[in-house]
Structure formats: structure tokens, C-alpha cells
PDB file of C-alpha atoms and ligand atoms in Angstrom:
ATOM      1  CA  UNK G  14     112.651 125.657 104.664  1.00 70.00           C
ATOM      2  CA  UNK G  15     111.875 122.821 106.289  1.00 84.00           C
ATOM      3  CA  UNK G  16     113.410 119.972 105.622  1.00 91.00           C
ATOM      4  CA  UNK G  17     111.859 116.657 105.726  1.00 95.00           C
ATOM      5  CA  UNK G  18     112.205 112.998 104.537  1.00 96.00           C
ATOM      6  CA  UNK G  19     109.609 111.597 102.079  1.00 94.00           C
ATOM      7  CA  UNK G  20     106.930 109.231 104.101  1.00 90.00           C
ATOM      8  CA  UNK G  21     106.021 108.091 100.354  1.00 91.00           C
ATOM      9  CA  UNK G  22     109.144 106.839  99.394  1.00 95.00           C
ATOM     10  CA  UNK G  23     112.284 108.129 101.963  1.00 96.00           C
ATOM     11  CA  UNK G  24     113.524 110.595  99.629  1.00 96.00           C
ATOM     12  CA  UNK G  25     114.620 114.058 100.939  1.00 97.00           C
ATOM     13  CA  UNK G  26     111.910 116.193 100.688  1.00 96.00           C
ATOM     14  CA  UNK G  27     111.687 120.484 101.943  1.00 96.00           C
ATOM     15  CA  UNK G  28     108.359 121.799 102.684  1.00 95.00           C
ATOM     16  CA  UNK G  29     107.742 125.429 100.967  1.00 95.00           C
ATOM     17  CA  UNK G  30     104.845 127.467 102.332  1.00 94.00           C
ATOM     18  CA  UNK G  31     102.771 129.071 100.107  1.00 92.00           C
ATOM     19  CA  UNK G  32     100.593 132.486 100.345  1.00 92.00           C
ATOM     20  CA  UNK G  33      98.080 131.000 101.753  1.00 92.00           C
ATOM     21  CA  UNK G  34      99.713 129.166 104.717  1.00 93.00           C
ATOM     22  CA  UNK G  35      99.882 126.129 102.974  1.00 91.00           C
ATOM     23  CA  UNK G  36     102.835 123.791 103.018  1.00 92.00           C
ATOM     24  CA  UNK G  37     104.012 121.769 100.181  1.00 92.00           C
ATOM     25  CA  UNK G  38     106.561 119.114 100.151  1.00 94.00           C
ATOM     26  CA  UNK G  39     108.761 119.613  97.382  1.00 96.00           C
ATOM     27  CA  UNK G  40     112.177 118.130  95.647  1.00 96.00           C
ATOM     28  CA  UNK G  41     114.652 119.838  97.703  1.00 96.00           C
ATOM     29  CA  UNK G  42     117.659 120.517  94.614  1.00 95.00           C
ATOM     30  CA  UNK G  43     115.431 123.756  92.609  1.00 95.00           C
ATOM     31  CA  UNK G  44     115.316 122.995  88.560  1.00 96.00           C
ATOM     32  CA  UNK G  45     115.131 126.101  85.782  1.00 97.00           C
ATOM     33  CA  UNK G  46     111.296 127.088  84.697  1.00 97.00           C
ATOM     34  CA  UNK G  47     110.011 128.953  81.715  1.00 97.00           C
ATOM     35  CA  UNK G  48     106.099 130.128  83.126  1.00 94.00           C
ATOM     36  CA  UNK G  49     103.980 128.954  80.502  1.00 95.00           C
ATOM     37  CA  UNK G  50     100.025 129.259  81.308  1.00 92.00           C
ATOM     38  CA  UNK G  51      99.051 125.854  79.813  1.00 93.00           C
ATOM     39  CA  UNK G  52     102.450 124.063  80.676  1.00 95.00           C
ATOM     40  CA  UNK G  53     102.188 120.686  81.360  1.00 93.00           C
ATOM     41  CA  UNK G  54     104.443 120.893  84.622  1.00 94.00           C
ATOM     42  CA  UNK G  55     104.124 122.274  87.827  1.00 94.00           C
ATOM     43  CA  UNK G  56     106.751 124.817  89.621  1.00 96.00           C
ATOM     44  CA  UNK G  57     106.594 126.146  93.140  1.00 95.00           C
ATOM     45  CA  UNK G  58     108.859 129.040  93.417  1.00 94.00           C
ATOM     46  CA  UNK G  59     110.397 130.267  96.152  1.00 89.00           C
ATOM     47  CA  UNK G  60     107.382 132.365  97.225  1.00 90.00           C
ATOM     48  CA  UNK G  61     105.793 129.891  97.426  1.00 93.00           C
ATOM     49  CA  UNK G  62     103.236 130.250  94.551  1.00 93.00           C
ATOM     50  CA  UNK G  63     102.520 127.478  92.530  1.00 93.00           C
ATOM     51  CA  UNK G  64     103.024 127.992  88.318  1.00 94.00           C
ATOM     52  CA  UNK G  65     102.356 125.860  85.391  1.00 96.00           C
ATOM     53  CA  UNK G  66     105.797 125.949  83.632  1.00 97.00           C
ATOM     54  CA  UNK G  67     107.636 124.248  81.158  1.00 97.00           C
ATOM     55  CA  UNK G  68     111.270 122.802  83.258  1.00 95.00           C
ATOM     56  CA  UNK G  69     114.103 123.136  80.686  1.00 96.00           C
ATOM     57  CA  UNK G  70     117.626 124.033  80.930  1.00 94.00           C
ATOM     58  CA  UNK G  71     118.897 127.019  82.355  1.00 91.00           C
ATOM     59  CA  UNK G  72     119.469 128.775  79.234  1.00 93.00           C
ATOM     60  CA  UNK G  73     116.295 128.816  78.255  1.00 93.00           C
ATOM     61  CA  UNK G  74     114.622 129.877  82.120  1.00 96.00           C
ATOM     62  CA  UNK G  75     112.722 132.425  83.018  1.00 93.00           C
ATOM     63  CA  UNK G  76     113.509 131.496  86.309  1.00 94.00           C
ATOM     64  CA  UNK G  77     114.122 129.101  89.481  1.00 95.00           C
ATOM     65  CA  UNK G  78     111.768 127.259  91.606  1.00 96.00           C
ATOM     66  CA  UNK G  79     111.034 123.787  93.071  1.00 97.00           C
ATOM     67  CA  UNK G  80     109.117 120.686  91.712  1.00 96.00           C
ATOM     68  CA  UNK G  81     106.228 119.562  93.942  1.00 94.00           C
ATOM     69  CA  UNK G  82     107.677 115.799  95.235  1.00 95.00           C
ATOM     70  CA  UNK G  83     104.307 114.742  94.087  1.00 89.00           C
ATOM     71  CA  UNK G  84     105.059 114.655  90.766  1.00 89.00           C
ATOM     72  CA  UNK G  85     108.015 112.703  91.360  1.00 92.00           C
ATOM     73  CA  UNK G  86     107.463 110.494  94.060  1.00 94.00           C
ATOM     74  CA  UNK G  87     106.713 106.520  93.096  1.00 93.00           C
ATOM     75  CA  UNK G  88     104.471 106.753  95.984  1.00 89.00           C
ATOM     76  CA  UNK G  89     102.410 109.422  94.716  1.00 83.00           C
ATOM     77  CA  UNK G  90      99.493 107.974  94.960  1.00 78.00           C
ATOM     78  CA  UNK G  91      99.325 108.024  99.006  1.00 66.00           C
ATOM     79  CA  UNK G  92      99.384 112.532  97.517  1.00 62.00           C
ATOM     80  CA  UNK G  93      96.197 112.196  96.370  1.00 63.00           C
ATOM     81  CA  UNK G  94      94.247 115.586  96.528  1.00 57.00           C
ATOM     82  CA  UNK G  95      92.817 116.110  99.929  1.00 54.00           C
ATOM     83  CA  UNK G  96      94.916 112.961 101.331  1.00 49.00           C
ATOM     84  CA  UNK G  97      91.166 110.565 101.691  1.00 51.00           C
ATOM     85  CA  UNK G  98      91.106 107.427 101.532  1.00 51.00           C
ATOM     86  CA  UNK G  99      88.716 105.630  99.618  1.00 50.00           C
ATOM     87  CA  UNK G 100      87.327 102.499 100.435  1.00 47.00           C
TER      88      UNK G 100
HETATM   89 ZN1  LIG Z  27     108.247 110.162  98.289  1.00 75.12          ZN
END
């Protein structure tokens, strides 16, 4: 994992590589989650897979992973899909 700083809000982030070779900016603190197909949260596993899940307290969790930073960033608008700007 590569450590970095969010260019939007200045928070520390880590880059996690997905199996497709893309790097996802994530919050550095791991969270516990329970994988559910229609979960409202998204988590990136340590293997770089994005799973739908619910963030839950540790005792109820099936695994631990990382929240994508665009889910928590106050400047999330900058993370709009594809990084394109509309004018
Ligand atoms: Zn940010």
C-alpha cells in the first residue's frame, strides 16, 4: 500500500491496487464489515476487491477492509466518476 495525502481535503489516504490494476484511494484506518449483496456501504478488501457491505461493529463482522476515501471525503465532488470536469 502506498501512503499519500488527499488533494481535496488533506487527509491521509492509502492507495490500494485492485485486481484490474487500478489504484483506489482509501482511508488508512481499517473498518469491520459484513458482506451483503445489497449493502449500502462499499469497502475495499486487502486484496483490492470492492464489495457491497454494511459497516458493523467488530463482533458482527465477517472481515475487515478499507473505506474508499470518496465515501468519507468532504471534497468528494472532486472524485466524480472518471475525474472529468463538466463546463
Ligand atoms: Zn479527501
